[in-house]
Short mmCIF file of C-alpha atoms and ligand atoms in Angstrom, two decimals:
data_model
loop_
_atom_site.label_atom_id
_atom_site.label_comp_id
_atom_site.label_asym_id
_atom_site.label_seq_id
_atom_site.Cartn_x
_atom_site.Cartn_y
_atom_site.Cartn_z
CA UNK A 1 129.29 46.05 18.70
CA UNK A 2 130.11 49.60 19.44
CA UNK A 3 129.08 51.42 22.57
CA UNK A 4 129.83 54.94 21.38
CA UNK A 5 127.29 57.72 21.07
CA UNK A 6 125.88 59.94 18.32
CA UNK A 7 128.17 60.45 15.32
CA UNK A 8 129.85 63.73 14.43
CA UNK A 9 128.14 66.07 11.91
CA UNK A 10 127.94 64.00 8.72
CA UNK A 11 127.20 64.26 5.03
CA UNK A 12 126.09 60.89 3.77
CA UNK A 13 126.60 60.78 0.00
CA UNK A 14 124.80 57.93 -1.76
CA UNK A 15 126.01 57.23 -5.29
CA UNK A 16 123.16 55.41 -7.02
CA UNK A 17 120.57 56.96 -4.72
CA UNK A 18 117.68 56.41 -7.12
CA UNK A 19 118.32 52.66 -7.12
CA UNK A 20 116.80 49.74 -5.30
CA UNK A 21 119.25 49.49 -2.42
CA UNK A 22 118.78 53.11 -1.33
CA UNK A 23 115.03 52.73 -1.68
CA UNK A 24 114.58 49.46 0.19
CA UNK A 25 117.40 49.46 2.71
CA UNK A 26 119.58 52.53 3.11
CA UNK A 27 117.02 55.30 3.45
CA UNK A 28 114.57 53.27 5.59
CA UNK A 29 117.52 52.51 7.88
CA UNK A 30 118.59 56.16 8.04
CA UNK A 31 115.01 57.18 8.71
CA UNK A 32 114.78 54.81 11.67
CA UNK A 33 118.11 56.05 13.00
CA UNK A 34 116.71 59.56 12.73
CA UNK A 35 113.56 58.64 14.65
CA UNK A 36 115.62 56.90 17.31
CA UNK A 37 117.72 60.06 17.63
CA UNK A 38 120.96 58.43 16.58
CA UNK A 39 121.72 60.95 13.85
CA UNK A 40 123.57 64.16 14.60
CA UNK A 41 121.74 67.43 14.35
CA UNK A 42 123.94 68.53 11.44
CA UNK A 43 123.23 65.81 8.96
CA UNK A 44 122.61 65.65 5.22
CA UNK A 45 121.86 62.76 2.89
CA UNK A 46 123.06 63.78 -0.52
CA UNK A 47 121.76 61.48 -3.24
CA UNK A 48 123.44 61.12 -6.60
CA UNK A 49 121.69 59.54 -9.57
CA UNK A 50 122.05 59.82 -13.32
CA UNK A 51 118.33 60.36 -13.97
CA UNK A 52 117.11 63.97 -13.71
CA UNK A 53 114.80 64.30 -10.70
CA UNK A 54 113.64 67.28 -8.72
CA UNK A 55 114.30 67.27 -5.01
CA UNK A 56 110.53 66.89 -4.45
CA UNK A 57 110.40 63.82 -6.70
CA UNK A 58 113.41 62.34 -4.98
CA UNK A 59 111.86 62.77 -1.56
CA UNK A 60 108.53 61.39 -2.70
CA UNK A 61 110.24 58.34 -4.19
CA UNK A 62 112.18 57.70 -0.99
CA UNK A 63 109.11 58.13 1.17
CA UNK A 64 107.36 55.35 -0.76
CA UNK A 65 110.34 53.11 -0.04
CA UNK A 66 110.28 53.94 3.66
CA UNK A 67 106.50 53.40 3.82
CA UNK A 68 106.98 49.96 2.34
CA UNK A 69 110.18 48.75 3.96
CA UNK A 70 110.69 50.49 7.28
CA UNK A 71 110.29 48.19 10.27
CA UNK A 72 108.01 50.86 11.71
CA UNK A 73 105.61 50.67 8.77
CA UNK A 74 104.12 53.76 7.17
CA UNK A 75 105.68 57.14 7.84
CA UNK A 76 103.93 59.76 9.90
CA UNK A 77 103.67 63.15 8.10
CA UNK A 78 105.40 65.37 10.64
CA UNK A 79 108.21 62.94 11.30
CA UNK A 80 108.81 62.37 7.60
CA UNK A 81 108.93 66.09 6.89
CA UNK A 82 111.54 66.69 9.60
CA UNK A 83 113.61 63.87 8.11
CA UNK A 84 113.06 64.95 4.49
CA UNK A 85 114.60 68.35 5.30
CA UNK A 86 117.91 66.43 5.47
CA UNK A 87 117.53 64.95 1.96
CA UNK A 88 119.01 66.46 -1.13
CA UNK A 89 119.57 65.19 -4.69
CA UNK A 90 121.92 65.93 -7.54
CA UNK A 91 121.80 64.37 -11.01
CA UNK A 92 125.21 63.57 -12.51
CA UNK A 93 127.14 60.92 -14.38
CA UNK A 94 129.47 58.77 -12.32
CA UNK A 95 132.37 59.29 -14.73
CA UNK A 96 132.02 63.06 -14.99
CA UNK A 97 134.91 64.73 -13.11
CA UNK A 98 132.90 67.94 -12.74
CA UNK A 99 130.39 66.10 -10.58
CA UNK A 100 133.15 65.44 -8.05
CA UNK A 101 134.61 68.94 -8.06
CA UNK A 102 131.09 70.26 -7.54
CA UNK A 103 130.63 67.79 -4.71
CA UNK A 104 133.87 68.96 -3.09
CA UNK A 105 132.67 72.57 -3.30
CA UNK A 106 129.29 71.67 -1.86
CA UNK A 107 130.91 69.82 1.06
CA UNK A 108 133.22 72.76 1.76
CA UNK A 109 130.26 75.17 1.67
CA UNK A 110 128.40 72.98 4.16
CA UNK A 111 131.36 73.05 6.53
CA UNK A 112 131.24 76.82 6.44
CA UNK A 113 127.50 76.91 6.98
CA UNK A 114 127.66 74.40 9.83
CA UNK A 115 130.80 75.95 11.40
CA UNK A 116 132.37 72.55 11.62
CA UNK A 117 134.38 69.99 9.68
CA UNK A 118 131.81 67.34 8.89
CA UNK A 119 132.49 63.66 8.32
CA UNK A 120 131.85 62.40 4.80
CA UNK A 121 130.51 58.96 3.96
CA UNK A 122 130.65 57.97 0.29
CA UNK A 123 128.28 55.07 -0.15
CA UNK A 124 128.65 53.20 -3.44
CA UNK A 125 125.21 51.69 -3.98
CA UNK A 126 126.01 50.47 -7.47
CA UNK A 127 127.31 47.48 -9.42
CA UNK A 128 131.00 46.70 -8.76
CA UNK A 129 131.96 47.70 -12.32
CA UNK A 130 131.81 51.40 -11.38
CA UNK A 131 133.73 51.22 -8.10
CA UNK A 132 137.06 51.96 -9.76
CA UNK A 133 135.74 55.05 -11.54
CA UNK A 134 134.08 56.52 -8.46
CA UNK A 135 137.03 55.94 -6.12
CA UNK A 136 139.45 57.46 -8.64
CA UNK A 137 137.25 60.49 -9.23
CA UNK A 138 136.73 61.02 -5.50
CA UNK A 139 140.47 60.96 -5.04
CA UNK A 140 141.07 63.34 -7.95
CA UNK A 141 138.70 65.76 -6.26
CA UNK A 142 140.81 65.25 -3.10
CA UNK A 143 137.84 63.91 -1.19
CA UNK A 144 139.83 60.98 0.17
CA UNK A 145 142.46 63.02 1.97
CA UNK A 146 140.87 63.40 5.39
CA UNK A 147 141.73 59.94 6.71
CA UNK A 148 139.74 60.37 9.91
CA UNK A 149 136.74 62.08 8.40
CA UNK A 150 136.07 60.53 5.02
CA UNK A 151 134.96 56.95 4.44
CA UNK A 152 134.00 54.85 1.47
CA UNK A 153 131.40 52.08 1.69
CA UNK A 154 131.28 49.24 -0.81
CA UNK A 155 128.41 46.80 -1.20
CA UNK A 156 128.50 43.17 -2.12
CA UNK A 157 129.10 41.42 -4.45
CA UNK A 158 132.73 42.12 -3.66
CA UNK A 159 134.10 40.67 -6.89
CA UNK A 160 133.20 37.53 -8.81
CA UNK A 161 136.11 35.43 -7.63
CA UNK A 162 139.44 35.73 -5.85
CA UNK A 163 141.19 37.49 -8.75
CA UNK A 164 138.49 40.14 -9.19
CA UNK A 165 138.25 40.70 -5.41
CA UNK A 166 142.02 41.28 -5.33
CA UNK A 167 141.75 43.72 -8.21
CA UNK A 168 138.95 45.58 -6.40
CA UNK A 169 141.01 45.75 -3.24
CA UNK A 170 143.95 47.18 -5.18
CA UNK A 171 141.72 49.82 -6.76
CA UNK A 172 140.35 50.83 -3.39
CA UNK A 173 143.76 50.80 -1.74
CA UNK A 174 145.22 53.01 -4.47
CA UNK A 175 143.01 55.84 -3.26
CA UNK A 176 141.69 55.13 0.24
CA UNK A 177 143.34 53.72 3.35
CA UNK A 178 142.02 50.41 4.64
CA UNK A 179 140.78 52.24 7.76
CA UNK A 180 138.56 54.38 5.50
CA UNK A 181 137.14 51.41 3.59
CA UNK A 182 133.96 49.68 4.75
CA UNK A 183 132.93 46.50 2.90
CA UNK A 184 129.37 45.56 3.78
CA UNK A 185 128.13 42.11 4.65
CA UNK A 186 124.69 42.88 6.02
CA UNK A 187 124.55 39.60 7.99
CA UNK A 188 127.15 41.03 10.34
CA UNK A 189 124.71 43.78 11.29
CA UNK A 190 121.94 41.38 12.29
CA UNK A 191 121.34 41.39 16.04
CA UNK A 192 121.28 37.62 16.29
CA UNK A 193 124.51 37.27 14.35
CA UNK A 194 126.19 39.80 16.63
CA UNK A 195 124.77 37.96 19.58
CA UNK A 196 126.89 34.92 18.73
CA UNK A 197 129.86 36.87 20.08
CA UNK A 198 127.98 37.93 23.19
CA UNK A 199 126.86 34.36 23.78
CA UNK A 200 130.32 32.90 23.31
CA UNK A 201 132.49 35.51 24.97
CA UNK A 202 130.34 36.97 27.74
CA UNK A 203 129.52 33.58 29.26
CA UNK A 204 132.02 31.33 30.94
CA UNK A 205 130.05 28.10 30.74
CA UNK A 206 130.14 27.43 27.00
CA UNK A 207 133.79 28.07 26.19
CA UNK A 208 135.15 24.91 27.90
CA UNK A 209 132.93 22.71 25.70
CA UNK A 210 133.33 24.74 22.51
CA UNK A 211 135.77 22.44 20.80
CA UNK A 212 136.40 19.09 19.12
CA UNK A 213 136.27 17.24 22.41
CA UNK A 214 132.60 17.99 22.96
CA UNK A 215 131.20 19.14 19.61
CA UNK A 216 130.32 16.49 17.05
CA UNK A 217 129.48 18.78 14.14
CA UNK A 218 128.00 22.14 13.23
CA UNK A 219 125.26 22.92 10.71
CA UNK A 220 124.60 26.36 9.30
CA UNK A 221 121.35 26.70 7.37
CA UNK A 222 120.19 29.84 5.60
CA UNK A 223 117.03 28.80 3.79
CA UNK A 224 115.08 31.27 1.71
CA UNK A 225 111.54 31.03 0.43
CA UNK A 226 111.99 33.72 -2.20
CA UNK A 227 113.26 32.89 -5.65
CA UNK A 228 115.53 35.16 -7.68
CA UNK A 229 112.73 37.75 -7.92
CA UNK A 230 113.73 40.55 -10.27
CA UNK A 231 117.47 39.95 -9.85
CA UNK A 232 118.00 37.40 -12.62
CA UNK A 233 120.62 39.57 -14.36
CA UNK A 234 122.84 39.55 -11.32
CA UNK A 235 121.98 36.19 -9.84
CA UNK A 236 122.44 34.13 -12.97
CA UNK A 237 126.08 35.21 -13.03
CA UNK A 238 126.48 34.65 -9.29
CA UNK A 239 124.67 31.60 -7.92
CA UNK A 240 124.22 30.50 -4.32
CA UNK A 241 127.89 29.86 -3.62
CA UNK A 242 128.92 33.40 -4.50
CA UNK A 243 125.74 35.10 -3.36
CA UNK A 244 125.42 33.55 0.10
CA UNK A 245 128.17 31.13 1.09
CA UNK A 246 131.22 33.23 0.22
CA UNK A 247 129.98 35.99 2.48
CA UNK A 248 127.04 35.46 4.85
CA UNK A 249 127.47 31.79 5.73
CA UNK A 250 131.25 31.97 5.99
CA UNK A 251 130.95 34.96 8.28
CA UNK A 252 128.60 33.02 10.55
CA UNK A 253 131.06 30.14 10.49
CA UNK A 254 133.83 32.55 11.53
CA UNK A 255 131.81 33.75 14.51
CA UNK A 256 131.16 30.18 15.64
CA UNK A 257 134.72 28.98 15.10
CA UNK A 258 136.93 31.97 15.97
CA UNK A 259 139.19 32.10 19.00
CA UNK A 260 138.18 34.51 21.77
CA UNK A 261 139.46 37.99 20.85
CA UNK A 262 141.58 39.91 23.32
CA UNK A 263 139.33 42.94 22.80
CA UNK A 264 136.56 44.09 20.48
CA UNK A 265 138.96 46.29 18.64
CA UNK A 266 138.06 46.04 14.91
CA UNK A 267 141.38 44.60 13.82
CA UNK A 268 141.61 42.14 16.67
CA UNK A 269 138.18 40.67 15.87
CA UNK A 270 138.93 40.56 12.18
CA UNK A 271 142.31 38.92 12.74
CA UNK A 272 140.60 36.12 14.61
CA UNK A 273 138.09 35.66 11.80
CA UNK A 274 140.77 35.60 9.12
CA UNK A 275 142.53 32.86 11.09
CA UNK A 276 139.42 30.70 10.72
CA UNK A 277 139.08 31.35 6.99
CA UNK A 278 142.73 30.51 6.44
CA UNK A 279 142.36 27.26 8.37
CA UNK A 280 139.59 25.96 6.09
CA UNK A 281 140.94 22.88 4.38
CA UNK A 282 141.09 23.27 0.59
CA UNK A 283 138.87 20.76 -1.18
CA UNK A 284 140.62 18.70 -3.85
CA UNK A 285 138.69 18.81 -7.16
CA UNK A 286 138.58 14.98 -7.41
CA UNK A 287 136.98 14.85 -3.95
CA UNK A 288 134.48 17.60 -4.55
CA UNK A 289 131.46 15.28 -4.79
CA UNK A 290 132.07 14.30 -1.14
CA UNK A 291 132.21 17.93 -0.02
CA UNK A 292 129.81 19.97 -2.11
CA UNK A 293 126.42 19.69 -3.74
CA UNK A 294 124.69 22.16 -6.02
CA UNK A 295 121.07 22.40 -6.99
CA UNK A 296 118.65 24.37 -9.08
CA UNK A 297 114.92 24.63 -8.49
CA UNK A 298 112.31 23.39 -10.87
CA UNK A 299 108.72 24.60 -10.81
CA UNK A 300 106.81 23.95 -7.61
CA UNK A 301 104.58 25.37 -4.93
CA UNK A 302 105.42 27.89 -2.23
CA UNK A 303 102.71 28.42 0.38
CA UNK A 304 99.95 27.44 -2.02
CA UNK A 305 101.30 29.55 -4.90
CA UNK A 306 102.65 27.93 -8.03
CA UNK A 307 106.12 29.22 -8.91
CA UNK A 308 108.09 28.77 -12.12
CA UNK A 309 111.38 26.91 -12.52
CA UNK A 310 114.61 28.88 -12.11
CA UNK A 311 115.28 28.62 -15.84
CA UNK A 312 111.95 30.30 -16.58
CA UNK A 313 112.64 33.28 -14.33
CA UNK A 314 113.08 36.69 -16.01
CA UNK A 315 116.64 37.42 -17.16
CA UNK A 316 117.83 33.88 -16.51
CA UNK A 317 119.27 31.80 -19.37
CA UNK A 318 116.83 29.02 -20.38
CA UNK A 319 119.65 26.47 -20.12
CA UNK A 320 121.29 28.11 -17.10
CA UNK A 321 123.68 25.99 -15.03
CA UNK A 322 123.70 28.50 -12.16
CA UNK A 323 123.01 26.92 -8.78
CA UNK A 324 120.17 28.27 -6.68
CA UNK A 325 121.15 25.87 -3.88
CA UNK A 326 124.54 24.96 -2.44
CA UNK A 327 125.63 22.71 0.39
CA UNK A 328 129.26 22.33 1.43
CA UNK A 329 131.11 20.46 4.11
CA UNK A 330 134.11 22.35 5.43
CA UNK A 331 136.84 21.26 7.79
CA UNK A 332 138.74 23.76 9.88
CA UNK A 333 142.31 22.63 10.34
CA UNK A 334 143.34 23.91 13.73
CA UNK A 335 143.60 22.55 17.27
CA UNK A 336 140.12 23.51 18.31
CA UNK A 337 138.22 22.10 15.35
CA UNK A 338 140.27 19.26 13.93
CA UNK A 339 137.85 16.60 12.64
CA UNK A 340 134.64 18.57 13.36
CA UNK A 341 132.71 19.04 10.12
CA UNK A 342 130.87 22.29 9.42
CA UNK A 343 127.96 21.66 7.06
CA UNK A 344 126.69 24.79 5.33
CA UNK A 345 123.58 24.93 3.16
CA UNK A 346 121.56 27.66 1.53
CA UNK A 347 119.03 27.87 -1.25
CA UNK A 348 116.25 29.82 -2.84
CA UNK A 349 112.63 28.69 -3.08
CA UNK A 350 113.03 26.27 -0.20
CA UNK A 351 110.17 25.20 2.00
CA UNK A 352 110.58 27.91 4.61
CA UNK A 353 112.56 31.05 5.34
CA UNK A 354 114.72 30.05 8.23
CA UNK A 355 118.30 30.62 9.32
CA UNK A 356 119.76 28.57 12.12
CA UNK A 357 123.06 27.39 13.45
CA UNK A 358 122.89 23.97 15.02
CA UNK A 359 125.71 22.79 17.24
CA UNK A 360 125.48 19.13 17.95
CA UNK A 361 127.38 17.78 20.92
CA UNK A 362 128.93 14.34 21.22
CA UNK A 363 127.09 11.59 23.08
CA UNK A 364 127.95 11.00 26.72
CA UNK A 365 131.04 8.79 27.01
CA UNK A 366 129.22 6.02 28.85
CA UNK A 367 125.50 5.20 28.89
CA UNK A 368 124.51 4.06 32.38
CA UNK A 369 120.77 3.93 31.69
CA UNK A 370 119.01 0.72 30.68
CA UNK A 371 118.15 0.48 26.95
CA UNK A 372 114.41 0.88 27.64
CA UNK A 373 115.04 4.27 29.24
CA UNK A 374 117.04 5.42 26.25
CA UNK A 375 114.47 4.96 23.49
CA UNK A 376 114.04 8.71 22.96
CA UNK A 377 117.53 9.73 23.90
CA UNK A 378 119.12 12.42 21.73
CA UNK A 379 122.51 14.12 22.00
CA UNK A 380 122.66 17.68 23.31
CA UNK A 381 122.09 20.32 20.72
CA UNK A 382 122.41 24.06 20.82
CA UNK A 383 120.37 25.99 18.28
CA UNK A 384 121.15 29.60 17.49
CA UNK A 385 118.11 30.82 15.59
CA UNK A 386 118.95 33.82 13.44
CA UNK A 387 115.70 34.49 11.56
CA UNK A 388 112.77 34.84 11.38
CA UNK A 389 112.60 33.63 14.99
CA UNK A 390 115.46 35.01 17.03
CA UNK A 391 116.74 33.14 19.99
CA UNK A 392 118.84 30.37 21.44
CA UNK A 393 117.68 26.90 22.43
CA UNK A 394 119.45 24.14 24.25
CA UNK A 395 118.23 20.59 23.93
CA UNK A 396 119.03 18.32 26.80
CA UNK A 397 117.69 15.15 28.36
CA UNK A 398 115.27 14.98 31.26
CA UNK A 399 113.46 12.21 33.07
CA UNK A 400 110.00 11.75 31.63
CA UNK A 401 107.54 12.03 34.57
CA UNK A 402 106.16 8.70 35.75
CA UNK A 403 107.07 5.60 37.68
CA UNK A 404 109.28 4.09 34.97
CA UNK A 405 112.72 5.37 34.11
CA UNK A 406 112.53 6.99 30.71
CA UNK A 407 114.52 9.83 29.21
CA UNK A 408 113.11 12.49 26.92
CA UNK A 409 114.67 15.46 25.17
CA UNK A 410 113.48 18.90 26.29
CA UNK A 411 114.30 22.43 25.23
CA UNK A 412 115.55 25.35 27.24
CA UNK A 413 114.63 28.44 25.29
CA UNK A 414 115.55 32.09 25.04
CA UNK A 415 113.63 34.34 22.66
CA UNK A 416 114.67 37.89 21.96
CA UNK A 417 111.10 39.08 21.70
CA UNK A 418 110.17 37.63 25.09
CA UNK A 419 113.35 38.58 26.91
CA UNK A 420 113.79 42.16 25.76
CA UNK A 421 110.35 43.17 24.46
CA UNK A 422 111.75 45.59 21.90
CA UNK A 423 111.96 45.51 18.13
CA UNK A 424 115.63 45.14 17.29
CA UNK A 425 117.10 47.48 14.68
CA UNK A 426 117.53 46.30 11.11
CA UNK A 427 121.03 45.19 10.10
CA UNK A 428 121.52 48.28 7.95
CA UNK A 429 120.69 50.58 10.85
CA UNK A 430 123.51 49.10 12.89
CA UNK A 431 125.93 49.10 10.00
CA UNK A 432 125.24 52.64 8.79
CA UNK A 433 125.59 53.99 12.29
CA UNK A 434 128.90 52.17 12.65
CA UNK A 435 130.15 53.65 9.37
CA UNK A 436 129.28 57.12 10.63
CA UNK A 437 131.10 56.43 13.87
CA UNK A 438 134.08 54.98 12.03
CA UNK A 439 133.83 51.59 13.71
CA UNK A 440 134.88 48.88 11.24
CA UNK A 441 134.42 45.82 13.48
CA UNK A 442 131.37 44.58 11.57
CA UNK A 443 132.86 45.14 8.12
CA UNK A 444 135.01 42.95 5.93
CA UNK A 445 138.68 43.83 5.80
CA UNK A 446 140.50 43.37 2.48
CA UNK A 447 142.30 40.19 3.55
CA UNK A 448 139.10 38.78 5.04
CA UNK A 449 137.20 39.19 1.76
CA UNK A 450 140.06 37.54 -0.12
CA UNK A 451 140.39 34.67 2.36
CA UNK A 452 136.65 33.99 2.01
CA UNK A 453 136.99 33.81 -1.76
CA UNK A 454 140.04 31.56 -1.42
CA UNK A 455 138.06 29.17 0.79
CA UNK A 456 135.43 28.55 -1.88
CA UNK A 457 137.64 28.82 -4.96
CA UNK A 458 138.12 25.04 -5.42
CA UNK A 459 134.35 24.53 -5.46
CA UNK A 460 133.77 27.52 -7.69
CA UNK A 461 136.35 26.45 -10.24
CA UNK A 462 135.28 22.83 -10.37
CA UNK A 463 131.62 23.73 -10.74
CA UNK A 464 132.42 26.16 -13.48
CA UNK A 465 134.46 23.59 -15.35
CA UNK A 466 131.83 20.85 -15.18
CA UNK A 467 128.31 21.59 -16.36
CA UNK A 468 125.65 20.01 -14.17
CA UNK A 469 123.63 17.37 -16.00
CA UNK A 470 120.78 16.98 -13.52
CA UNK A 471 119.38 20.54 -13.25
CA UNK A 472 116.71 21.25 -12.15
CA UNK A 473 117.23 18.78 -9.33
CA UNK A 474 114.85 20.04 -6.66
CA UNK A 475 111.30 21.15 -6.70
CA UNK A 476 110.56 24.65 -5.45
CA UNK A 477 109.02 24.43 -1.99
CA UNK A 478 111.10 21.47 -0.80
CA UNK A 479 114.30 21.32 1.23
CA UNK A 480 116.64 21.06 -1.77
CA UNK A 481 118.21 18.27 -3.81
CA UNK A 482 118.40 14.72 -2.55
CA UNK A 483 122.13 14.78 -3.18
CA UNK A 484 122.42 17.23 -0.26
CA UNK A 485 120.92 14.62 2.06
CA UNK A 486 123.43 12.10 0.71
CA UNK A 487 126.27 14.53 1.34
CA UNK A 488 125.63 14.55 5.06
CA UNK A 489 124.36 10.96 5.23
CA UNK A 490 127.73 9.65 4.07
CA UNK A 491 129.04 10.80 7.47
CA UNK A 492 126.16 9.06 9.25
CA UNK A 493 124.37 12.35 9.97
CA UNK A 494 121.31 14.16 8.70
CA UNK A 495 120.26 17.78 8.25
CA UNK A 496 118.50 19.14 11.27
CA UNK A 497 114.89 20.01 10.66
CA UNK A 498 114.86 23.70 11.61
CA UNK A 499 113.76 23.76 15.21
CA UNK A 500 111.56 26.81 15.09
CA UNK A 501 109.59 25.31 12.27
CA UNK A 502 108.67 22.46 14.55
CA UNK A 503 108.01 24.81 17.42
CA UNK A 504 105.87 27.34 15.58
CA UNK A 505 102.73 25.29 15.88
CA UNK A 506 102.63 24.81 19.61
CA UNK A 507 105.42 26.01 21.81
CA UNK A 508 104.08 24.38 24.94
CA UNK A 509 103.92 20.96 23.37
CA UNK A 510 107.21 21.55 21.69
CA UNK A 511 108.76 22.27 25.06
CA UNK A 512 107.88 18.91 26.47
CA UNK A 513 107.54 16.44 23.69
CA UNK A 514 109.71 17.54 20.85
CA UNK A 515 112.58 15.36 19.86
CA UNK A 516 113.93 17.45 17.02
CA UNK A 517 115.76 15.55 14.32
CA UNK A 518 117.49 12.42 15.26
C1 BG6 B 1 121.69 39.01 -0.11
C2 BG6 B 1 121.61 38.10 -1.29
O1 BG6 B 1 123.02 39.31 0.20
O2 BG6 B 1 121.09 38.36 1.02
C3 BG6 B 1 120.18 37.72 -1.59
O3 BG6 B 1 122.17 38.75 -2.42
C4 BG6 B 1 119.52 37.15 -0.35
O4 BG6 B 1 120.11 36.79 -2.67
C5 BG6 B 1 119.72 38.06 0.84
O5 BG6 B 1 118.14 36.98 -0.63
C6 BG6 B 1 119.23 37.41 2.10
O6 BG6 B 1 119.25 38.35 3.13
P1 BG6 B 1 118.23 38.24 4.37
O7 BG6 B 1 118.65 39.36 5.26
O8 BG6 B 1 116.87 38.39 3.78
O9 BG6 B 1 118.46 36.89 4.95
#
């Protein structure tokens, strides 16, 4: 949420530049920043990879990625060529000290050529196993010394559990200051996720009702239609809890539950989020069945296409007990949220790709209307739609037109695309620009990453200790295992049918007649 301008002259070093992340996300994002004139004039993307590649091959490879994944679609020749002039590649091994001394020399030479002291971003687009080696070698080559000008960026997964996340933090801290360390959670770069703060803290009318007195419960759904795709190697060791809940869903929860910050200073915002994570009530192992449900997809149908079971996916163990679905109920033990459950759910190969936060308000304290008027009555609900639709909806009651007194739920709706008529930037565009500007507000601080692991550790450990006996327990293309419905039903509630799914068909009708969920 920065308001600053173009970054200083920058060399953006990508370790693992021939890999998938650079191809799909990083370079398309940098290309769009370039087209939108956010990059400084003196700018170089220096790719490192262990495979020998000529500069021409490297550029061609990246162009294919941009053509496929840029929000703008295919590149235009002239624009690509101006951008490609800022791309350079060097083949080296990550554990070869000479690669780092050469890098230091190259960076010094660029400073001379540019007549400036450029900022250096070291982006580690690689599995976590190599983070230690790269940070140590960077430090040995004295590339960490400029506290204000050099930064290191680390991707998720940030560890496998609390212990490994702590070890990673210690490795990073041994060589770089926390202020130089940027841990990515790409959900924090999404416009709609950032908008939660704008919605909560730039408006006076919601804050007075944003607490246990008025809110009955909160649901956070991040449903995916994709399966594990080609990521079986990684995913089968991770699972939905590690892959999505520990980071993306908990970060959304933090934004919904945090206290208003005094300012948008990076540490102030992150302090407030850490407070939320620390207030999450630990789940006792013997109570776990009342608080968490896991699932794994069997074969099924997604949009008319038959898809295989999780256990038949490439690089997944045929008897895998990894969960592709997780639902948890969390309680936040503080004054604001005491007794208000937060239900989180996420899964792969679900019926639709949809991410929504649903905030359900309590019923009115006294019903003055006659029972006949109340047949369709529903409590107020605020929906923050994160993707693919982006917007905010408020469900409230209105009088149904006609001579008899009858109430009906209606929706007040805000859509990004209608209100602003621009294509918002991709999450990585926002995040990479913030790294270059040195603004860490949207990145995970060391204690934040650890507190998020601590919050899910009881679930993680219990699931690891007890092998599931019912996998696969949901069919691909459905909304997940039945046990997840039971989890919420035991509290007399049900999962909200994602609102935009109901609205997609006919917005006009939806506006008047929809009574989403119950
Ligand atoms: C990643 C997970 O962090 O987020 C993936 O590793 C998941 O498994 C992805 O598919 C979802 O991101 P988005 O932006 O598509 O919702």
